PDB file of C-alpha atoms in Angstrom:
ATOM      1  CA  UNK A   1     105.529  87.979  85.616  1.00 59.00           C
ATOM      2  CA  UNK A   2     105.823  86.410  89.161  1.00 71.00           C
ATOM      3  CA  UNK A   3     104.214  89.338  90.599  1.00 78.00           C
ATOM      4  CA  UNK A   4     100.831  89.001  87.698  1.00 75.00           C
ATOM      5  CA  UNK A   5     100.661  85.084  88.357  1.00 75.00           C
ATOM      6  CA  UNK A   6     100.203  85.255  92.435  1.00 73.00           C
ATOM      7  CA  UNK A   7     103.463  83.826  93.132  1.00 78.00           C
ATOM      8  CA  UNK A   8     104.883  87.213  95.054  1.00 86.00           C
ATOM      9  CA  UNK A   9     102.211  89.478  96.793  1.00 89.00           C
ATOM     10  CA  UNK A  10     104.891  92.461  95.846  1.00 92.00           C
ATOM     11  CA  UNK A  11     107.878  93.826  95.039  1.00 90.00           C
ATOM     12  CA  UNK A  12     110.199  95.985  96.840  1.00 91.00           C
ATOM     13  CA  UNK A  13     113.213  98.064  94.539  1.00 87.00           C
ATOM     14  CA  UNK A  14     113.555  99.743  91.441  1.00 83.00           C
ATOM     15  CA  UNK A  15     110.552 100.866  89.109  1.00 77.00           C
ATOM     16  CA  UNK A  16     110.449  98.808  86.167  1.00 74.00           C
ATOM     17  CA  UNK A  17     109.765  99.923  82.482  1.00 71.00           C
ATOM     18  CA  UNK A  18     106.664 100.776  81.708  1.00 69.00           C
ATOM     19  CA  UNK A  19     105.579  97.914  79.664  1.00 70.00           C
ATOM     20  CA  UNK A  20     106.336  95.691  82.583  1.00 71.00           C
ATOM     21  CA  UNK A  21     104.504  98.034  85.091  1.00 77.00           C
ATOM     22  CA  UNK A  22     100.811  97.494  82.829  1.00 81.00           C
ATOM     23  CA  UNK A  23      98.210  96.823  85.029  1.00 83.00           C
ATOM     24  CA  UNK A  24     100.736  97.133  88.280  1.00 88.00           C
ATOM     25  CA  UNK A  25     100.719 100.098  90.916  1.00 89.00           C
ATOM     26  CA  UNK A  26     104.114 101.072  91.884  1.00 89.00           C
ATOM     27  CA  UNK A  27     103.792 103.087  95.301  1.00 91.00           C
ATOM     28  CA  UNK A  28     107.584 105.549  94.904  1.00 90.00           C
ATOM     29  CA  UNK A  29     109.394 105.100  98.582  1.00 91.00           C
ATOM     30  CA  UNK A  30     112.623 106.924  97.505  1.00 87.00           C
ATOM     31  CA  UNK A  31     115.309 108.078  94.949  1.00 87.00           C
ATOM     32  CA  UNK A  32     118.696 106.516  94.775  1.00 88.00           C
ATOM     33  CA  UNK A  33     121.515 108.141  92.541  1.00 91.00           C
ATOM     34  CA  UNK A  34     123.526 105.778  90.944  1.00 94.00           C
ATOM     35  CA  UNK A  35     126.964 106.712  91.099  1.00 94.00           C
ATOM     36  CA  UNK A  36     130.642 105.774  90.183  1.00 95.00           C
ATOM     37  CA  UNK A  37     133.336 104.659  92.771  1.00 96.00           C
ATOM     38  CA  UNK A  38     136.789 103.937  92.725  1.00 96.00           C
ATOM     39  CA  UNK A  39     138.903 102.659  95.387  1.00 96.00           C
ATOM     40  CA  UNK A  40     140.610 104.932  97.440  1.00 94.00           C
ATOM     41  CA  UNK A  41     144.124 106.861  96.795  1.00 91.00           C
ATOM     42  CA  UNK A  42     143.201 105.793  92.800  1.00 91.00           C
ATOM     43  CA  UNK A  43     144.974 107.991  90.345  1.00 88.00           C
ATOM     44  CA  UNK A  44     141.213 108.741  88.313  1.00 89.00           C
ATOM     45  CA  UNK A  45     140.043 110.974  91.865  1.00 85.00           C
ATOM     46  CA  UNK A  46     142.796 113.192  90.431  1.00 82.00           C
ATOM     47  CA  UNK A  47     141.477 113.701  87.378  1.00 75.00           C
ATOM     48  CA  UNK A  48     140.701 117.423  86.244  1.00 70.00           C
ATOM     49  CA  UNK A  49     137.832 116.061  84.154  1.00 81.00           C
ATOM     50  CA  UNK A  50     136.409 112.754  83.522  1.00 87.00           C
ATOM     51  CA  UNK A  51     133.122 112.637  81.030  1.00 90.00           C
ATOM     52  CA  UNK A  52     130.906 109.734  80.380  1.00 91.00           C
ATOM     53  CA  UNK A  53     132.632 109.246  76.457  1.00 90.00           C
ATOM     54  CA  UNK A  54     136.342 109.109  78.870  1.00 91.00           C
ATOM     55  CA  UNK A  55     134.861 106.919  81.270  1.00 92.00           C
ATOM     56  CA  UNK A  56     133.629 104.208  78.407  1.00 92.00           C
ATOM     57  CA  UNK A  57     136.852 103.772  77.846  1.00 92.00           C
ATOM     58  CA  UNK A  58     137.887 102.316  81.267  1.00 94.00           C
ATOM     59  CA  UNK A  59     137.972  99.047  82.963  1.00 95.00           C
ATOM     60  CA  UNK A  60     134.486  99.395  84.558  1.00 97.00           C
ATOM     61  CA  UNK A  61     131.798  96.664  86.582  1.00 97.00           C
ATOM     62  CA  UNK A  62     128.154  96.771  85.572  1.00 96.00           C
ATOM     63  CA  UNK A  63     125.432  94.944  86.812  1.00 94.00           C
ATOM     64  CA  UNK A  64     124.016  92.630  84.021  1.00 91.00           C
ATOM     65  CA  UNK A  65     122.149  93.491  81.053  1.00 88.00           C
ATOM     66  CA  UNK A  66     119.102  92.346  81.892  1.00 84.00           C
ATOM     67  CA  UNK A  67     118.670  94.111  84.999  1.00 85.00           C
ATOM     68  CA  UNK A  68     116.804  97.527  85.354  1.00 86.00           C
ATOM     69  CA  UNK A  69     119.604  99.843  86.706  1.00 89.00           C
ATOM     70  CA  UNK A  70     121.908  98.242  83.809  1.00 91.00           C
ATOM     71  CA  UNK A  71     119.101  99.652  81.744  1.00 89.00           C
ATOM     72  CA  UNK A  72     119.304 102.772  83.636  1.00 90.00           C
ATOM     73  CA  UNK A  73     122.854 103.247  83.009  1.00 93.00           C
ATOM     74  CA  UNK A  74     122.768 102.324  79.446  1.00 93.00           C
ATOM     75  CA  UNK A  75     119.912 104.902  78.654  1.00 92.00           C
ATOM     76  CA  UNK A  76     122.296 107.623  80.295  1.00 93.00           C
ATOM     77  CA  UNK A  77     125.243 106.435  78.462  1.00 94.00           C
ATOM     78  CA  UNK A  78     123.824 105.977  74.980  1.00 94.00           C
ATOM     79  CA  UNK A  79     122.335 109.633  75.745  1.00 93.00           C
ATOM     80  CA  UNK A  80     125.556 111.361  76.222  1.00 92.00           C
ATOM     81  CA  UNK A  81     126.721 109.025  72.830  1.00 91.00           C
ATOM     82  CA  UNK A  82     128.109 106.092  74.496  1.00 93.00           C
ATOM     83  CA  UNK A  83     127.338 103.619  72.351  1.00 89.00           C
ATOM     84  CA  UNK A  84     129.947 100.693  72.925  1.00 90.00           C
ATOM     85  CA  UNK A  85     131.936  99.891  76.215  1.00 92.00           C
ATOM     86  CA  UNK A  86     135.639  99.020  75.779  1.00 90.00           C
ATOM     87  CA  UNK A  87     136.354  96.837  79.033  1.00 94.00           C
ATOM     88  CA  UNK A  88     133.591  95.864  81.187  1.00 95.00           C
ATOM     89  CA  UNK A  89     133.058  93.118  83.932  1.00 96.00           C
ATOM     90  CA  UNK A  90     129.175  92.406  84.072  1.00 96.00           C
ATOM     91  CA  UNK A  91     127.944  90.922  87.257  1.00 95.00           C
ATOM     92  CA  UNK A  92     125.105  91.116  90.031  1.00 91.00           C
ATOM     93  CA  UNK A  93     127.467  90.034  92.630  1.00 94.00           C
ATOM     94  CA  UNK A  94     128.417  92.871  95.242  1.00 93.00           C
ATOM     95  CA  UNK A  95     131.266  90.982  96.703  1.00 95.00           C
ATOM     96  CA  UNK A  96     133.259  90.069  93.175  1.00 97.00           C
ATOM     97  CA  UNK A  97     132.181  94.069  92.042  1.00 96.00           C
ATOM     98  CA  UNK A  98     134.376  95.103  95.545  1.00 95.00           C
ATOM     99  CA  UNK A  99     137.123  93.122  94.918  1.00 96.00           C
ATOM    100  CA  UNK A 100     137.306  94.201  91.338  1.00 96.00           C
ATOM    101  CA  UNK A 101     137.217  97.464  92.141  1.00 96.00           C
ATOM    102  CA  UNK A 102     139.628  97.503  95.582  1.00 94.00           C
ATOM    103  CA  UNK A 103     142.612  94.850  93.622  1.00 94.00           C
ATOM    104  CA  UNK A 104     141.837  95.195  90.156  1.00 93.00           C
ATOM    105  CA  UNK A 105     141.420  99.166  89.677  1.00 92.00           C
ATOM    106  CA  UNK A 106     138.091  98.726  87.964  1.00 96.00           C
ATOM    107  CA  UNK A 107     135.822 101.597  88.282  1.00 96.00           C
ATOM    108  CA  UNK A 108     131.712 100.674  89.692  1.00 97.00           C
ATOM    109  CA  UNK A 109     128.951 101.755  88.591  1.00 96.00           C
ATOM    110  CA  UNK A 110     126.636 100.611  91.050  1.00 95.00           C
ATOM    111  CA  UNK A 111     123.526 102.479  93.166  1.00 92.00           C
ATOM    112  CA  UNK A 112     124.606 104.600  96.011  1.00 91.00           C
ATOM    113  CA  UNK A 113     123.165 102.300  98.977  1.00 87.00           C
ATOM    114  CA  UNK A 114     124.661  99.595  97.979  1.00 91.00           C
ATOM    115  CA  UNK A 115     128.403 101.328  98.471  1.00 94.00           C
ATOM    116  CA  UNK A 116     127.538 103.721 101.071  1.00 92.00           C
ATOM    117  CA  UNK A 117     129.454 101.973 103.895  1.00 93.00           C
ATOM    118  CA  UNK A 118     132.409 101.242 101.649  1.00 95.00           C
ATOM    119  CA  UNK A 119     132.378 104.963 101.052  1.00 96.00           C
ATOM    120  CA  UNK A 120     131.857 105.563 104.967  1.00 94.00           C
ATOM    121  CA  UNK A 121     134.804 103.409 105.431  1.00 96.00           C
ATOM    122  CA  UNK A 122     136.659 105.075 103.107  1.00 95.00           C
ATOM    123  CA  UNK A 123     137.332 101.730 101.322  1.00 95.00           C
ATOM    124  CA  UNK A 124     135.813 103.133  97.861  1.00 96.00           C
ATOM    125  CA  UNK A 125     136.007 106.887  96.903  1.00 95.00           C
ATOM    126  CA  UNK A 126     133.482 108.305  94.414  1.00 93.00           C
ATOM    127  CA  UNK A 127     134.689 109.118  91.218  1.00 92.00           C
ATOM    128  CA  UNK A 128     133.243 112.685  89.594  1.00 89.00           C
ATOM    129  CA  UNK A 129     132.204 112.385  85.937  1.00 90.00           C
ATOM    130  CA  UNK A 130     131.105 115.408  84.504  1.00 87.00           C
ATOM    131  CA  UNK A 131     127.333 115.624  83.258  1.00 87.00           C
ATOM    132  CA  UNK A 132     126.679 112.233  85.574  1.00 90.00           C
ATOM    133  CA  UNK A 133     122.914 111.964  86.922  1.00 89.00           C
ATOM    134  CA  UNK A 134     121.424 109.054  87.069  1.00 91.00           C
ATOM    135  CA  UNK A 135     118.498 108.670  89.941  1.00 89.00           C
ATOM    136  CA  UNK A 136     116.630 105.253  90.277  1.00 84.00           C
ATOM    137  CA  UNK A 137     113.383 105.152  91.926  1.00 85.00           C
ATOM    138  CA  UNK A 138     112.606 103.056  94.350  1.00 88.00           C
ATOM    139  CA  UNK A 139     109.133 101.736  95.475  1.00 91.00           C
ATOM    140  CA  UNK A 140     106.795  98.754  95.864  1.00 93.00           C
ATOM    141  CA  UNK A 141     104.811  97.042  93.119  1.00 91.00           C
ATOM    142  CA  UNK A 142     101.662  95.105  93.536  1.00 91.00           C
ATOM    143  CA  UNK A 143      98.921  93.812  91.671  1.00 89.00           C
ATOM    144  CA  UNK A 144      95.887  95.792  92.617  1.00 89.00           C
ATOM    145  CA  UNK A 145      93.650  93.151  92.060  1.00 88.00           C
ATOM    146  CA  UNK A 146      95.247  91.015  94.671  1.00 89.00           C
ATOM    147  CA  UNK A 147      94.474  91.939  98.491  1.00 91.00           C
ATOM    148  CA  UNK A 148      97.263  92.447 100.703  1.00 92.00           C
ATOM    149  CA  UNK A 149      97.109  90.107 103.922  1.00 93.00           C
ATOM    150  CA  UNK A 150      96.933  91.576 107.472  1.00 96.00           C
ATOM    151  CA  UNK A 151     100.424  91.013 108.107  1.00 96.00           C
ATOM    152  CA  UNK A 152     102.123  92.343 104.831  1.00 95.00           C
ATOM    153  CA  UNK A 153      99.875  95.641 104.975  1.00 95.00           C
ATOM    154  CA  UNK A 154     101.855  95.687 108.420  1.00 97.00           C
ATOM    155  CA  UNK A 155     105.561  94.891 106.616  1.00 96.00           C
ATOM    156  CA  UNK A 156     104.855  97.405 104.315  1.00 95.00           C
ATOM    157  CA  UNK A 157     103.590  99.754 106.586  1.00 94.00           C
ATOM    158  CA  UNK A 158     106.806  99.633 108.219  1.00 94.00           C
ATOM    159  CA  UNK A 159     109.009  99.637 105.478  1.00 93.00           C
ATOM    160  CA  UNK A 160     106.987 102.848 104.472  1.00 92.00           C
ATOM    161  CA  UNK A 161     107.941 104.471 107.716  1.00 90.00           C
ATOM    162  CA  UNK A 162     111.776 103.329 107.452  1.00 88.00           C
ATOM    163  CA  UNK A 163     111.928 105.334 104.285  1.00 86.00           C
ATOM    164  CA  UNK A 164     109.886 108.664 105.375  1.00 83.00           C
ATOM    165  CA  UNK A 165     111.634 108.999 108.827  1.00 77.00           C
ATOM    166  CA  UNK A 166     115.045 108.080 107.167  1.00 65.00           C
ATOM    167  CA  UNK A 167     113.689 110.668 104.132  1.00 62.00           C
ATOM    168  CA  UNK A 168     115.471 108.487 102.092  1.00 52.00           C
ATOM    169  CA  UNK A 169     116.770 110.182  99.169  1.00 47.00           C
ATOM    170  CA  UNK A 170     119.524 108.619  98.866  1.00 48.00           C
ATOM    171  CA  UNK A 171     122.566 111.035  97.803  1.00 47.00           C
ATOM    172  CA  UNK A 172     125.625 112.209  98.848  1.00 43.00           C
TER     173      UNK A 172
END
């Protein structure tokens, strides 16, 4: 709605659903998987087999409902007949989801990028689920009828060139 009224020239992240993309171009800069993570040494890395039905069963973080990879997730979920979740956090806030996860034993579902470094640290571990693929696309949004300025046809020029040269499909 911000984007249609001229408040924001555009959008950088995930593609919304289609009914909020009418009359929007989304430009696709890269796919993220979404993935699950643990912290490290937890007893679940262990586990010979953990499906999505096993895994609605656990302590988990989300992101909130109203967000578009929460919708992702749910899709999946619902999909492999997940219809109810027995224990879940819901929040948007990276640093509560890491401390929930590292001192509470919760498991994340979350977007790769945004626990890459914890998994580079080896603070988080990711946590194999059987059937799991989720990918998230990620682009810009704008309003065609709305001319970009000089300087954010530059900023977006740039962030298009971040994502080609880092070819960033995002994946492990």
């Amino acid at each position: 709605a911000i984007l249609r009224h001229g408040d924001l020239t555009f959008v950088i992240g995930r593609i919304a659903s289609s009914e909020l993309l009418s009359g929007l171009t989304f430009e696709h800069l890269y796919t993220e998987k979404v993935t699950c993570v643990v912290r490290a040494g937890h007893d679940l890395v262990q586990a010979s087999q953990m499906t999505p039905d096993m895994l609605a069963k656990m302590r988990l973080v989300l992101h909130q409902p109203d967000t578009i990879i929460r919708a992702e997730i749910d899709r999946f979920l619902f999909s492999r007949g997940v219809n109810r979740l027995e224990d879940a956090i819901e929040t948007d806030s990276m640093a509560l989801a890491r401390r929930l996860v590292i001192d509470d034993d919760r498991i994340w579902i979350a977007p790769f990028g945004v626990v890459l470094r914890d998994l580079e640290a080896g603070e988080l571990t990711e946590l194999p689920v059987t059937g799991w693929q989720i990918d998230a696309s990620v682009g810009i949004t704008t309003d065609p009828r709305r001319k970009l300025t000089l300087v954010e046809e530059r900023f977006l020029g740039i962030i298009r060139g971040i994502a080609q040269q880092r070819n960033m499909t995002i994946s492990a």
